[in-house]
Short mmCIF file of C-alpha atoms in Angstrom, two decimals:
data_model
loop_
_atom_site.label_atom_id
_atom_site.label_comp_id
_atom_site.label_asym_id
_atom_site.label_seq_id
_atom_site.Cartn_x
_atom_site.Cartn_y
_atom_site.Cartn_z
CA MET A 1 0.00 0.00 0.00
CA VAL A 2 1.51 3.31 -1.09
CA ARG A 3 0.47 6.32 0.94
CA GLU A 4 0.43 9.71 -0.69
CA MET A 5 1.98 12.52 1.27
CA THR A 6 0.47 15.91 1.63
CA LYS A 7 2.49 18.81 0.28
CA ALA A 8 3.26 19.91 3.86
CA HIS A 9 4.54 16.42 4.76
CA GLU A 10 6.64 16.27 1.59
CA GLU A 11 8.22 19.58 2.58
CA LEU A 12 8.86 18.31 6.12
CA LEU A 13 10.45 15.16 4.72
CA GLN A 14 12.72 17.23 2.48
CA GLU A 15 13.63 19.48 5.41
CA ALA A 16 14.41 16.39 7.55
CA ILE A 17 16.64 15.03 4.78
CA ASN A 18 18.42 18.38 4.51
CA VAL A 19 18.95 18.54 8.28
CA TYR A 20 20.35 15.01 8.22
CA LEU A 21 22.70 15.79 5.32
CA SER A 22 23.89 19.09 6.74
CA SER A 23 23.94 18.39 10.48
CA LEU A 24 22.92 15.11 12.08
CA LYS A 25 25.33 12.82 10.28
CA TYR A 26 28.18 15.02 11.53
CA LEU A 27 26.95 15.04 15.13
CA ASP A 28 28.61 11.68 15.86
CA ASN A 29 31.93 13.02 14.57
CA PHE A 30 31.52 16.17 16.66
CA VAL A 31 30.80 14.19 19.82
CA SER A 32 33.50 11.58 19.24
CA GLU A 33 36.25 13.98 18.09
CA PRO A 34 37.94 14.34 21.53
CA ALA A 35 38.40 10.54 21.71
CA THR A 36 39.72 10.20 18.16
CA LYS A 37 42.76 12.30 19.14
CA TYR A 38 43.83 9.25 21.15
CA GLY A 39 42.95 6.59 18.59
CA LEU A 40 39.64 5.75 20.25
CA SER A 41 36.03 5.63 19.22
CA PHE A 42 33.55 7.33 21.54
CA GLU A 43 32.31 3.87 22.59
CA GLN A 44 35.86 2.88 23.58
CA TYR A 45 36.23 6.09 25.57
CA LEU A 46 32.95 5.35 27.36
CA ILE A 47 34.32 1.95 28.36
CA LEU A 48 37.48 3.64 29.69
CA HIS A 49 35.28 6.08 31.60
CA THR A 50 33.24 3.24 33.12
CA ILE A 51 36.44 1.48 34.21
CA ALA A 52 37.75 4.73 35.73
CA ASP A 53 34.52 5.24 37.68
CA ARG A 54 34.28 1.76 39.17
CA GLU A 55 36.61 -0.45 41.15
CA HIS A 56 35.32 -3.85 40.03
CA VAL A 57 33.96 -3.95 36.50
CA SER A 58 34.10 -6.79 34.01
CA LEU A 59 33.46 -7.08 30.30
CA MET A 60 30.15 -8.81 31.09
CA ASP A 61 29.11 -5.96 33.43
CA ILE A 62 29.63 -3.43 30.64
CA ALA A 63 27.85 -5.56 28.03
CA SER A 64 24.90 -6.05 30.37
CA GLU A 65 24.62 -2.35 31.25
CA ARG A 66 24.80 -1.29 27.60
CA LYS A 67 22.41 -4.06 26.49
CA VAL A 68 24.83 -5.29 23.84
CA THR A 69 26.49 -8.62 23.21
CA ARG A 70 29.60 -9.78 24.97
CA SER A 71 31.39 -9.96 21.61
CA ALA A 72 30.54 -6.31 20.84
CA ILE A 73 32.27 -5.19 24.04
CA SER A 74 35.04 -7.73 23.56
CA ARG A 75 36.01 -6.09 20.24
CA GLN A 76 36.21 -2.71 21.97
CA ILE A 77 38.22 -4.16 24.87
CA LYS A 78 40.68 -5.70 22.41
CA VAL A 79 41.48 -2.24 21.00
CA LEU A 80 41.92 -0.81 24.50
CA LEU A 81 44.29 -3.65 25.37
CA GLN A 82 46.27 -3.07 22.15
CA HIS A 83 46.65 0.63 23.03
CA ASP A 84 47.82 -0.42 26.49
CA TYR A 85 45.04 1.68 28.07
CA ILE A 86 43.67 -1.20 30.15
CA TYR A 87 44.65 -4.53 31.61
CA GLN A 88 42.66 -7.46 32.94
CA LYS A 89 43.14 -9.00 36.36
CA PRO A 90 41.37 -12.09 37.73
CA ALA A 91 39.03 -11.58 40.68
CA GLU A 92 40.31 -12.91 43.99
CA SER A 93 37.10 -14.86 44.65
CA ASP A 94 36.69 -16.32 41.15
CA ARG A 95 39.82 -16.50 38.99
CA ARG A 96 37.65 -17.02 35.87
CA ARG A 97 36.14 -13.53 36.28
CA LEU A 98 38.41 -10.83 34.85
CA TYR A 99 38.17 -7.29 36.13
CA LEU A 100 39.21 -4.40 33.92
CA HIS A 101 41.65 -1.75 35.13
CA LEU A 102 43.22 1.34 33.60
CA THR A 103 46.94 1.51 32.98
CA LYS A 104 48.76 4.78 33.73
CA SER A 105 48.41 5.82 30.08
CA GLY A 106 44.74 4.77 30.16
CA GLU A 107 44.19 6.98 33.22
CA LYS A 108 45.77 9.94 31.42
CA VAL A 109 43.79 9.44 28.21
CA GLU A 110 40.51 8.93 30.07
CA SER A 111 41.11 12.10 32.07
CA LYS A 112 42.05 14.18 29.01
CA VAL A 113 39.10 12.97 26.93
CA THR A 114 36.74 13.53 29.88
CA ASP A 115 38.03 17.10 30.20
CA LEU A 116 37.63 17.75 26.46
CA THR A 117 34.15 16.20 26.35
CA THR A 118 33.03 18.12 29.44
CA ALA A 119 34.35 21.39 28.01
CA ARG A 120 32.59 20.75 24.72
CA PHE A 121 29.29 19.97 26.45
CA ASP A 122 29.66 23.05 28.67
CA GLU A 123 30.01 25.10 25.47
CA TRP A 124 26.71 23.64 24.21
CA ILE A 125 24.98 24.57 27.46
CA THR A 126 26.44 28.07 27.40
CA HIS A 127 25.49 28.57 23.75
CA TYR A 128 22.00 27.01 23.77
CA GLY A 129 21.00 27.30 27.42
CA GLU A 130 20.26 24.51 29.85
CA ASP A 131 16.51 24.46 29.10
CA LYS A 132 17.03 24.03 25.36
CA VAL A 133 19.63 21.29 25.91
CA ARG A 134 17.19 19.47 28.22
CA ASP A 135 14.41 19.87 25.62
CA ILE A 136 16.64 18.42 22.89
CA LEU A 137 17.71 15.49 25.07
CA ASP A 138 14.12 14.83 26.16
CA PHE A 139 12.98 14.84 22.52
CA VAL A 140 15.76 12.47 21.44
CA LYS A 141 15.00 10.09 24.34
CA ASP A 142 11.27 10.17 23.57
CA PHE A 143 11.87 9.69 19.85
CA SER A 144 14.28 6.82 20.44
CA SER A 145 12.02 5.12 22.98
CA GLN A 146 8.96 5.38 20.75
CA GLU A 147 10.75 4.25 17.60
CA MET A 148 12.41 1.29 19.35
CA ASN A 149 9.06 0.31 20.84
CA ASP A 150 7.42 0.48 17.40
CA PHE A 151 10.34 -1.43 15.85
CA ASN A 152 10.18 -4.19 18.47
CA ASN A 153 6.41 -4.46 18.15
CA SER A 154 6.60 -4.76 14.35
CA LYS A 155 9.32 -7.43 14.68
CA GLN A 156 7.14 -9.43 17.05
CA SER A 157 4.06 -9.16 14.84
CA ASN A 158 6.08 -10.37 11.82
CA GLN A 159 7.21 -13.53 13.61
#
């Protein structure tokens, strides 16, 4: 079934495409830029930040919190190990459980990227105002929640 769009909706669609082409697809680069200076993706930095914030954190803890597969986090951990930003150490109570820790260079990189990210976000708040930033974040959360709910419902009805 093909639905015809009203002229107003066609114009909104074109405007959405233009916003995507001129702005949204660059937002990820803008957000992740502080981490790329250190050879990291933003996801890898977030893992470093989680390790810095917590004393006992494992790969499985991070995967569970982010609602992603163990292998997805494992690939990120591998890069962090290769950069010598983290190391793994068995838990005292269960030697099979490996806790993640920052190396000295990992501590420095995490701290620097945190400072850069915080400064960048503070600039956004200063430029746009706290209320507008909250409105944008609320909209994105609502949009994401609704779209994921619709996506999951359509997947279930197609099974």
